[in-house]
PDB file of C-alpha atoms in Angstrom:
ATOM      1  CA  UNK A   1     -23.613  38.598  16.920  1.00  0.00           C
ATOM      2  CA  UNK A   2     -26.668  37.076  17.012  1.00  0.00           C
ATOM      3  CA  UNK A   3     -29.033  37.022  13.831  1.00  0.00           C
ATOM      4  CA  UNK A   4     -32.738  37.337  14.785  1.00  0.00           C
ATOM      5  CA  UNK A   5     -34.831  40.260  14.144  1.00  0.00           C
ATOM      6  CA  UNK A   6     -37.846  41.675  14.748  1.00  0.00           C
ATOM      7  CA  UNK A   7     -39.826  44.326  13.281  1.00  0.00           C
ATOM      8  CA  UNK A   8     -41.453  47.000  14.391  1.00  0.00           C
ATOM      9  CA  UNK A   9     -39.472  47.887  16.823  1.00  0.00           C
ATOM     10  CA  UNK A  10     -41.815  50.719  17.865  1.00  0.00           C
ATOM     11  CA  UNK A  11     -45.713  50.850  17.069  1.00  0.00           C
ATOM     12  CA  UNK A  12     -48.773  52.887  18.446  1.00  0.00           C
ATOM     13  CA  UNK A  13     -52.055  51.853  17.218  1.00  0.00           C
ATOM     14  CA  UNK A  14     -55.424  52.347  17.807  1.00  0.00           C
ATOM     15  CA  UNK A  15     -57.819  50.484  20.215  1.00  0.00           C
ATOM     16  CA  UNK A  16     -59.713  47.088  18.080  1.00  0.00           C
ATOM     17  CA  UNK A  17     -56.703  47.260  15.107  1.00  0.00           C
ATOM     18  CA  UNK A  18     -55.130  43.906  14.619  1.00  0.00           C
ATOM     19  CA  UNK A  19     -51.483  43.828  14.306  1.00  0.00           C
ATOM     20  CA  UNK A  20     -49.079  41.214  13.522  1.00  0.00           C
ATOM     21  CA  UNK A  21     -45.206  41.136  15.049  1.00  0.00           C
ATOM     22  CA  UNK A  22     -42.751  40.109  13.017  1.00  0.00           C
ATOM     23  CA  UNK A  23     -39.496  37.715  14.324  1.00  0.00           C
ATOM     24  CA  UNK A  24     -37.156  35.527  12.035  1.00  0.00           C
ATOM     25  CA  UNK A  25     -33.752  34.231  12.713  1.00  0.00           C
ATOM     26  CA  UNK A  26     -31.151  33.310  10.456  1.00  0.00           C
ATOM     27  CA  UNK A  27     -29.765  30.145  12.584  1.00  0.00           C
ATOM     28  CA  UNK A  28     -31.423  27.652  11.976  1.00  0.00           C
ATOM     29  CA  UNK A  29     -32.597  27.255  15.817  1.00  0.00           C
ATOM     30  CA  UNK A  30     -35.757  25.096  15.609  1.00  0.00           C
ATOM     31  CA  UNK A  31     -36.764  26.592  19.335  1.00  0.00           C
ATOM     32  CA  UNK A  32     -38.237  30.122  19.295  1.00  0.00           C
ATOM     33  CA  UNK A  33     -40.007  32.282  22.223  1.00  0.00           C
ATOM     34  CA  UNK A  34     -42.061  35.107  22.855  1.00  0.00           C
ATOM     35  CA  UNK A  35     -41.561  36.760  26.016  1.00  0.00           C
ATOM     36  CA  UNK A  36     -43.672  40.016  27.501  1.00  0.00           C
ATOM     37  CA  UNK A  37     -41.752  42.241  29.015  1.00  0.00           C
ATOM     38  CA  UNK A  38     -43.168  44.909  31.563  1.00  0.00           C
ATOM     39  CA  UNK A  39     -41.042  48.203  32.544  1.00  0.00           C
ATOM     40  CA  UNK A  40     -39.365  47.057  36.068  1.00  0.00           C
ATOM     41  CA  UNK A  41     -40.772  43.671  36.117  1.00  0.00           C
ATOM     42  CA  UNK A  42     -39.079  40.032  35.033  1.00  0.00           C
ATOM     43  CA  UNK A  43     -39.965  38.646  31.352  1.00  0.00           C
ATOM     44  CA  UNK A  44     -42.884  36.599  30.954  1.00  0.00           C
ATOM     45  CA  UNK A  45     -42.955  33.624  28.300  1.00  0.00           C
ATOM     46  CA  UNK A  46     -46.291  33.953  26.480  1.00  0.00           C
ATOM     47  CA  UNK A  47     -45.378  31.598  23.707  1.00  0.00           C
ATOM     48  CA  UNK A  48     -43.025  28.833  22.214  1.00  0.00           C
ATOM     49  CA  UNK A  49     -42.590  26.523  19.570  1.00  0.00           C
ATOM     50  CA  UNK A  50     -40.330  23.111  18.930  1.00  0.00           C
ATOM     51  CA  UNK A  51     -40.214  23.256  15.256  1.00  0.00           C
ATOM     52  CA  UNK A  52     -42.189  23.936  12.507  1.00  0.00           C
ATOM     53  CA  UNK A  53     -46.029  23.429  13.273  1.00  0.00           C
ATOM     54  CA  UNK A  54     -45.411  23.324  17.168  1.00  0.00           C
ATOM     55  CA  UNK A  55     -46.736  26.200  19.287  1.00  0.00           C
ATOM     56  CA  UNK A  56     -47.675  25.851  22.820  1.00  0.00           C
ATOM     57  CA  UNK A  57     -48.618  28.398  25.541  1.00  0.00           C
ATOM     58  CA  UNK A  58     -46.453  29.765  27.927  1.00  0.00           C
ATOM     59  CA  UNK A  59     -46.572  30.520  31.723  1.00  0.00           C
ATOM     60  CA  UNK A  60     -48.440  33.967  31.364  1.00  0.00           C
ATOM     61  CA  UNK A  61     -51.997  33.983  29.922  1.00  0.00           C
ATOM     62  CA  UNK A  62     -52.292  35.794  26.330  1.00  0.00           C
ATOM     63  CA  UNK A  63     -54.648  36.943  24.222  1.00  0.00           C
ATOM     64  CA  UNK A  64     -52.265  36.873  20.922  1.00  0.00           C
ATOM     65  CA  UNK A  65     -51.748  33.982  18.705  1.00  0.00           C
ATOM     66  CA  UNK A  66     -48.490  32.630  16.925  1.00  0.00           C
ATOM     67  CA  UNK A  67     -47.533  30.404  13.931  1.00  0.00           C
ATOM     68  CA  UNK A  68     -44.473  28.487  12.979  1.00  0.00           C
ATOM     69  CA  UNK A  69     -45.056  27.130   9.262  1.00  0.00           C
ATOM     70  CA  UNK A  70     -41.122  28.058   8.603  1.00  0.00           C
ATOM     71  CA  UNK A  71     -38.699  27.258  10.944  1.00  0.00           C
ATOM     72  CA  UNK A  72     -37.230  31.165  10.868  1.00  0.00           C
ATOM     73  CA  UNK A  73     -40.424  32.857  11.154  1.00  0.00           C
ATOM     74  CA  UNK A  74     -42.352  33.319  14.278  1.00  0.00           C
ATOM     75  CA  UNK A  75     -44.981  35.969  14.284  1.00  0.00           C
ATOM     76  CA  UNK A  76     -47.119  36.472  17.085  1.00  0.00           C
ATOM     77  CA  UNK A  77     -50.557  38.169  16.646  1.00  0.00           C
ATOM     78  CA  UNK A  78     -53.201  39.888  18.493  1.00  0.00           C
ATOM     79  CA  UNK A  79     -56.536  40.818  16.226  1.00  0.00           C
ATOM     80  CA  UNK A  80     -57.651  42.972  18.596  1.00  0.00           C
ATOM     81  CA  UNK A  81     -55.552  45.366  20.345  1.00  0.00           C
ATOM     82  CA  UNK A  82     -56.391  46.715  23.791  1.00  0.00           C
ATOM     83  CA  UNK A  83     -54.337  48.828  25.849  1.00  0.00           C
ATOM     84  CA  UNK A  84     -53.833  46.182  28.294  1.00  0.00           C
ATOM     85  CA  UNK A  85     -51.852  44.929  25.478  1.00  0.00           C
ATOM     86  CA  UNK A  86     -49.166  47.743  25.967  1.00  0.00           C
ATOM     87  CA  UNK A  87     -46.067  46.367  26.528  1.00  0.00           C
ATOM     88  CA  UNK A  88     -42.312  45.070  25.385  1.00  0.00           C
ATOM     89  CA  UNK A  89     -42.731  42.109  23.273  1.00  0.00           C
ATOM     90  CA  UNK A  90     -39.217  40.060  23.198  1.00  0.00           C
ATOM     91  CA  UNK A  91     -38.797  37.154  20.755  1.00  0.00           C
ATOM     92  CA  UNK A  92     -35.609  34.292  21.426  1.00  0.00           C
ATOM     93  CA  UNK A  93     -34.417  31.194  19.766  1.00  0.00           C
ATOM     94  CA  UNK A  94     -32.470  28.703  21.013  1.00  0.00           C
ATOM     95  CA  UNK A  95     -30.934  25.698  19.200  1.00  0.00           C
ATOM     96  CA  UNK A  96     -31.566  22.344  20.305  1.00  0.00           C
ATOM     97  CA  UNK A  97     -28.380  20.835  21.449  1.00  0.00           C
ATOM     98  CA  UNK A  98     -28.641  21.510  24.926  1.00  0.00           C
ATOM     99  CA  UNK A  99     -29.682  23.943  27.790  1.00  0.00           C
ATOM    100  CA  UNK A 100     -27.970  26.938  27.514  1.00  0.00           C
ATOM    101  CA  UNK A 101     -28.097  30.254  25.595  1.00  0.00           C
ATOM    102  CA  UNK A 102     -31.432  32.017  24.468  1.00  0.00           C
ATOM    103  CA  UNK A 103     -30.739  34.790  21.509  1.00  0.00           C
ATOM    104  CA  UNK A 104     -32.873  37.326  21.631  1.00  0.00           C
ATOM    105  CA  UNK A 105     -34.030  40.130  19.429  1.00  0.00           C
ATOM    106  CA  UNK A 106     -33.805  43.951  20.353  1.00  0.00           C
ATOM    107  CA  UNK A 107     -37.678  43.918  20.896  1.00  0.00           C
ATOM    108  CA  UNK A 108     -41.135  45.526  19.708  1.00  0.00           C
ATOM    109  CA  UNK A 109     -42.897  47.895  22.060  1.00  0.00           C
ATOM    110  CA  UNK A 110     -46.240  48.426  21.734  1.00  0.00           C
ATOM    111  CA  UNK A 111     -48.320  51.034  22.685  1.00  0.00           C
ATOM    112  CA  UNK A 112     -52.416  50.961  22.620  1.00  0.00           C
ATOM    113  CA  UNK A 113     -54.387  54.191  22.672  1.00  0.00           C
TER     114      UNK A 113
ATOM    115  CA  UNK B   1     -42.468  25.736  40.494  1.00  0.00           C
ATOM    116  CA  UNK B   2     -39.593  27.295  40.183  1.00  0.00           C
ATOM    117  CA  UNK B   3     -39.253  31.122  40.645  1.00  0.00           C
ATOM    118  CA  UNK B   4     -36.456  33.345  40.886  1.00  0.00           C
ATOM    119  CA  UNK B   5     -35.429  36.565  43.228  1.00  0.00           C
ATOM    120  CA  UNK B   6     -33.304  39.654  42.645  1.00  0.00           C
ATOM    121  CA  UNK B   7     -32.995  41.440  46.083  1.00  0.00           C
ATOM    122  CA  UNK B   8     -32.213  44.747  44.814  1.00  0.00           C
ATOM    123  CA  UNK B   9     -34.260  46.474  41.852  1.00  0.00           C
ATOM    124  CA  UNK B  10     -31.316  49.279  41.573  1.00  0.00           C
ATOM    125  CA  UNK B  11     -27.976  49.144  42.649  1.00  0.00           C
ATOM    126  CA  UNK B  12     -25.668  52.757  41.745  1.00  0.00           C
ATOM    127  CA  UNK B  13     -22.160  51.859  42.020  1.00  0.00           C
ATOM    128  CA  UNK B  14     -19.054  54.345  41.259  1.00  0.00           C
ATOM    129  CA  UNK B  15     -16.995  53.750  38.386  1.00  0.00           C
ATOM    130  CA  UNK B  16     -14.106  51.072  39.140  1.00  0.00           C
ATOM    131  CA  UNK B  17     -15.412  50.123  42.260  1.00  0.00           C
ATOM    132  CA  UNK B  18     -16.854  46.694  42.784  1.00  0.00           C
ATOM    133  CA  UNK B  19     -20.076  45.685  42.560  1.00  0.00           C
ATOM    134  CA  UNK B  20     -22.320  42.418  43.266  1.00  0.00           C
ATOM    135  CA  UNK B  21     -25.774  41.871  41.937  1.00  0.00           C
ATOM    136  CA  UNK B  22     -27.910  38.825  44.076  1.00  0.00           C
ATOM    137  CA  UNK B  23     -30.248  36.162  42.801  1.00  0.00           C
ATOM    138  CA  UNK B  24     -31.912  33.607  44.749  1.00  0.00           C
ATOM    139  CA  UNK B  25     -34.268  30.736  43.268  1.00  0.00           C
ATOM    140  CA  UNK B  26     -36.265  27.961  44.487  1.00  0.00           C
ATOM    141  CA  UNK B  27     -37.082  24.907  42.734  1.00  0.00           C
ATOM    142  CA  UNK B  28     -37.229  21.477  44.024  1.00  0.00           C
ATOM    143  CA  UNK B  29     -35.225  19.625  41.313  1.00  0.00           C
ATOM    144  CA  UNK B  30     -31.511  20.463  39.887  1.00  0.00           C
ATOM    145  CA  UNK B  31     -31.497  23.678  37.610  1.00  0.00           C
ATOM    146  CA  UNK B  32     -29.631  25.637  35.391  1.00  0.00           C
ATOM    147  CA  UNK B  33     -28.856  29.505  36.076  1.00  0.00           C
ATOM    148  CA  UNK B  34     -28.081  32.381  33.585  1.00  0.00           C
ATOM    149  CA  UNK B  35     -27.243  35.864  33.708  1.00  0.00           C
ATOM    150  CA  UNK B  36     -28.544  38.021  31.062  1.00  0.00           C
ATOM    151  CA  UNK B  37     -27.565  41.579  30.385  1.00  0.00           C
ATOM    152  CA  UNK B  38     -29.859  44.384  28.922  1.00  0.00           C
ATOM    153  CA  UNK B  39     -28.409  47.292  27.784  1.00  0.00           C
ATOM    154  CA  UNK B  40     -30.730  50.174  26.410  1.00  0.00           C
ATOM    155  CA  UNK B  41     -33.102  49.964  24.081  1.00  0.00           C
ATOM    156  CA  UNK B  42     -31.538  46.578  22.913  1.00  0.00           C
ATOM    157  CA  UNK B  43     -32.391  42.326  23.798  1.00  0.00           C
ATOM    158  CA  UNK B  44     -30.851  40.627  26.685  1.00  0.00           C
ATOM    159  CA  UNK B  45     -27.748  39.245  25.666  1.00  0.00           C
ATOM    160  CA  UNK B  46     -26.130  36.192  28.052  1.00  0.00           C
ATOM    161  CA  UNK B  47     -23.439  37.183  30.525  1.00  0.00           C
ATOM    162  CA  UNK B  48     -22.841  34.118  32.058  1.00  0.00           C
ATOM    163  CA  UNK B  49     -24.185  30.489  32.660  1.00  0.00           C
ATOM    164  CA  UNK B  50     -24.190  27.459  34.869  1.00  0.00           C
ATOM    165  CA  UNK B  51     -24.776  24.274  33.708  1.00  0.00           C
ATOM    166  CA  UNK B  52     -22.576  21.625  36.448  1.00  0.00           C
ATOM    167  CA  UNK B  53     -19.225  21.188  37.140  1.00  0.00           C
ATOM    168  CA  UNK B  54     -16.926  23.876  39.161  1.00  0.00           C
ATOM    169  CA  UNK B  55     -19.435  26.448  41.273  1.00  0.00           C
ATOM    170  CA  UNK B  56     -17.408  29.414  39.895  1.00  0.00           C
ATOM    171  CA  UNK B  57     -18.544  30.679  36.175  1.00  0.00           C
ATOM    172  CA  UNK B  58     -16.905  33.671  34.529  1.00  0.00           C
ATOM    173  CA  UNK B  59     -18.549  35.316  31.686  1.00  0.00           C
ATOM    174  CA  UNK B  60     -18.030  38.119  29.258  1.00  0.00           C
ATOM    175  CA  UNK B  61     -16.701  41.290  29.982  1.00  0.00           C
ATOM    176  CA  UNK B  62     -15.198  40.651  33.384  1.00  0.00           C
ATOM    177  CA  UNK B  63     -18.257  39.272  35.469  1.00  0.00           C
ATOM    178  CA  UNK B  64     -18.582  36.326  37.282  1.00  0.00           C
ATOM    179  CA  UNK B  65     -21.092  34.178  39.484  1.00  0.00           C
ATOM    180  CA  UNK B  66     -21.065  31.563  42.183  1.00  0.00           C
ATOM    181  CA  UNK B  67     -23.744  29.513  42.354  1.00  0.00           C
ATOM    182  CA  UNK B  68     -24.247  28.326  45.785  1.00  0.00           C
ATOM    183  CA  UNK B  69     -26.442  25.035  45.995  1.00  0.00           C
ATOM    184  CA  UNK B  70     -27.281  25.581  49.813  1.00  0.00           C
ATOM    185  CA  UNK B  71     -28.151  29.064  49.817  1.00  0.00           C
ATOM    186  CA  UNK B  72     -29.401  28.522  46.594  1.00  0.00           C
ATOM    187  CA  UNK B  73     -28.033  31.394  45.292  1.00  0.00           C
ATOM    188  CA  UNK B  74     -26.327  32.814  41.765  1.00  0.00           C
ATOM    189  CA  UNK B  75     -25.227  35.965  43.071  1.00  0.00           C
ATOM    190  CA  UNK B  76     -23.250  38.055  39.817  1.00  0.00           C
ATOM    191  CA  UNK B  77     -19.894  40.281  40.824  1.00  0.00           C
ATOM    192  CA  UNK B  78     -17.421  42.073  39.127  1.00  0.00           C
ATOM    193  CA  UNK B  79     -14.046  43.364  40.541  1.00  0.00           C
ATOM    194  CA  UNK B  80     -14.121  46.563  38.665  1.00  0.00           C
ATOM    195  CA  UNK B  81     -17.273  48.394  37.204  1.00  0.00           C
ATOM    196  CA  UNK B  82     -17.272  50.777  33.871  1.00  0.00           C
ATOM    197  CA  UNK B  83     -19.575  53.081  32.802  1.00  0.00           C
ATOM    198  CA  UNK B  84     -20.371  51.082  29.920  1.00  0.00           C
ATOM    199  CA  UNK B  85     -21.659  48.164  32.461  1.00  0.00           C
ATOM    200  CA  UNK B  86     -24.668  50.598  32.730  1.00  0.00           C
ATOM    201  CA  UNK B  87     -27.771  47.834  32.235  1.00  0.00           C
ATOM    202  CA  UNK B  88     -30.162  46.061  33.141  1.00  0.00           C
ATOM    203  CA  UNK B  89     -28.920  42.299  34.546  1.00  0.00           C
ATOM    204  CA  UNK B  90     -31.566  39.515  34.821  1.00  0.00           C
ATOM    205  CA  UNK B  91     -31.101  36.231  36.439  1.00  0.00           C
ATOM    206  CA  UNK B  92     -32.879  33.181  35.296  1.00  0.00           C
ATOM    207  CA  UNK B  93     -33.095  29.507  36.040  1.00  0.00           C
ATOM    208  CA  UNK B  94     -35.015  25.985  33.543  1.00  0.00           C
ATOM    209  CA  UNK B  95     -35.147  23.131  35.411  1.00  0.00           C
ATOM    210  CA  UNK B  96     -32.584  20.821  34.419  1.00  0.00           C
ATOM    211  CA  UNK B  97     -34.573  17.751  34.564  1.00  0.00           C
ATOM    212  CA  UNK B  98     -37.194  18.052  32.580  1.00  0.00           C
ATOM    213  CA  UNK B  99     -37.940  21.488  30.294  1.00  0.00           C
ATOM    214  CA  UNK B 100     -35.105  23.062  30.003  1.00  0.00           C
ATOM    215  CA  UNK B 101     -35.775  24.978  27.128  1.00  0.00           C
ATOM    216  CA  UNK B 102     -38.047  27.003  29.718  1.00  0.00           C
ATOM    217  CA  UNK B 103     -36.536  29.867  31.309  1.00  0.00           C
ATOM    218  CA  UNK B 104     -37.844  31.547  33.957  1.00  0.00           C
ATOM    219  CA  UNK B 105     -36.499  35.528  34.647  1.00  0.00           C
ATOM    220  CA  UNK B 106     -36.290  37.375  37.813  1.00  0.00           C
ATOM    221  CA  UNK B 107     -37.169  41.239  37.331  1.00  0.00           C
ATOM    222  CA  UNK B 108     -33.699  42.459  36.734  1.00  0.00           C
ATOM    223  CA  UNK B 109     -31.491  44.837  38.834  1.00  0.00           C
ATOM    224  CA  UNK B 110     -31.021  48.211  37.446  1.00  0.00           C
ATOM    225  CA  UNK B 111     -27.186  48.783  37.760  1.00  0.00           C
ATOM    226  CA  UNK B 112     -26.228  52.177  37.318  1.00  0.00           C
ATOM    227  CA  UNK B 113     -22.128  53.207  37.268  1.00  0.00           C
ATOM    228  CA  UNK B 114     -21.851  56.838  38.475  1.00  0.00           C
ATOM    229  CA  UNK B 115     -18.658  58.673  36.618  1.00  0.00           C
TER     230      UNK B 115
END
């Protein structure tokens, strides 16, 4: 079983409200990921971070922000929801002995009015 | 740049029959491929992997994948399909050279076992 979470797993909000997604993992991996996820199309990395105080962009262009100032904790922002913002937000971890598996949480969707 | 296809956005299969799921990638270096499972309303979870070594992988619950360097191809089978293998299945590849730690997904196959 892997041990990351995330939180909410569901949320509707209103157009301009900021809201903050919670993901932390209990592994120790120093690599974590955000990934967008759109109904019938592949996952998109938006985000990822090394370690603690790394965060780089990913492939796909995003208005949110992350932090990593604890190495379980990876929250990704957006301070201004829109409802182009409606979508499946996945974070993974990896560890960093290798290429290989990517643990991922059970997802947040979001849904802008 | 690397990018990744699944052929067939749904496949329905009946129960216990066989089933294969394609993936084809380009990239112009070595690579790693995965297959990830979804199941509803849940994270992808990894099936199967290929890293090097022998071109025939076999993964959890009965799958396996033969990646194919000249086709370039990671095509996902299983002898014998349950109902429970109802799911989404995503293939991915990272370039094995350089950033691994990036995966890029294809847009999953939606296999459906009929009873």
């Amino acid at each position: 079983e892997a041990d990351i979470y995330q939180t909410p797993r569901y949320l509707v909000i209103g157009t301009g409200k900021k809201i903050t997604l919670e993901c932390s993992q209990t592994m120790g991996h120093d690599k974590m990921y955000w990934y967008q996820q759109d109904p019938g199309m592949e996952l998109h990395l938006i985000h990822y971070s090394y370690g603690v105080n790394s965060t780089e962009k990913g492939d796909l262009s995003s208005e949110s922000t992350v932090s990593r100032i604890r190495t379980e904790h990876f929250p990704l922002t957006l301070e201004s929801a829109r409802p182009s913002h409606t979508s499946q937000y996945l974070c993974a971890s990896s560890s960093t002995s290798g290429p290989g598996e990517l643990f991922f949480g059970e997802g947040s969707r979001l849904t802008v009015l | 740049a690397q990018s990744v296809t699944q052929l067939d956005s749904q496949v329905p299969v009946f129960e216990e029959a066989p089933v294969e799921l394609r993936c084809n990638y380009s990239s112009s270096v070595s690579v790693y491929l995965f297959w990830y499972v979804q199941y509803p309303n849940q994270g992808l979870q990894l099936l199967l992997k290929y890293l090097s070594g022998s071109t025939l992988v076999k993964g959890i619950n009965g799958f396996e994948a033969e990646f194919n360097k000249s086709q370039t191809s990671f095509h996902l089978r299983k002898p014998s399909v349950h109902i429970s293998d109802t799911a989404e299945y995503f293939c991915a590849v990272s370039d094995s050279q350089t950033s691994y730690d990036k995966v890029i997904f294809g847009p999953g196959t939606s296999l459906s076992v009929i009873p």
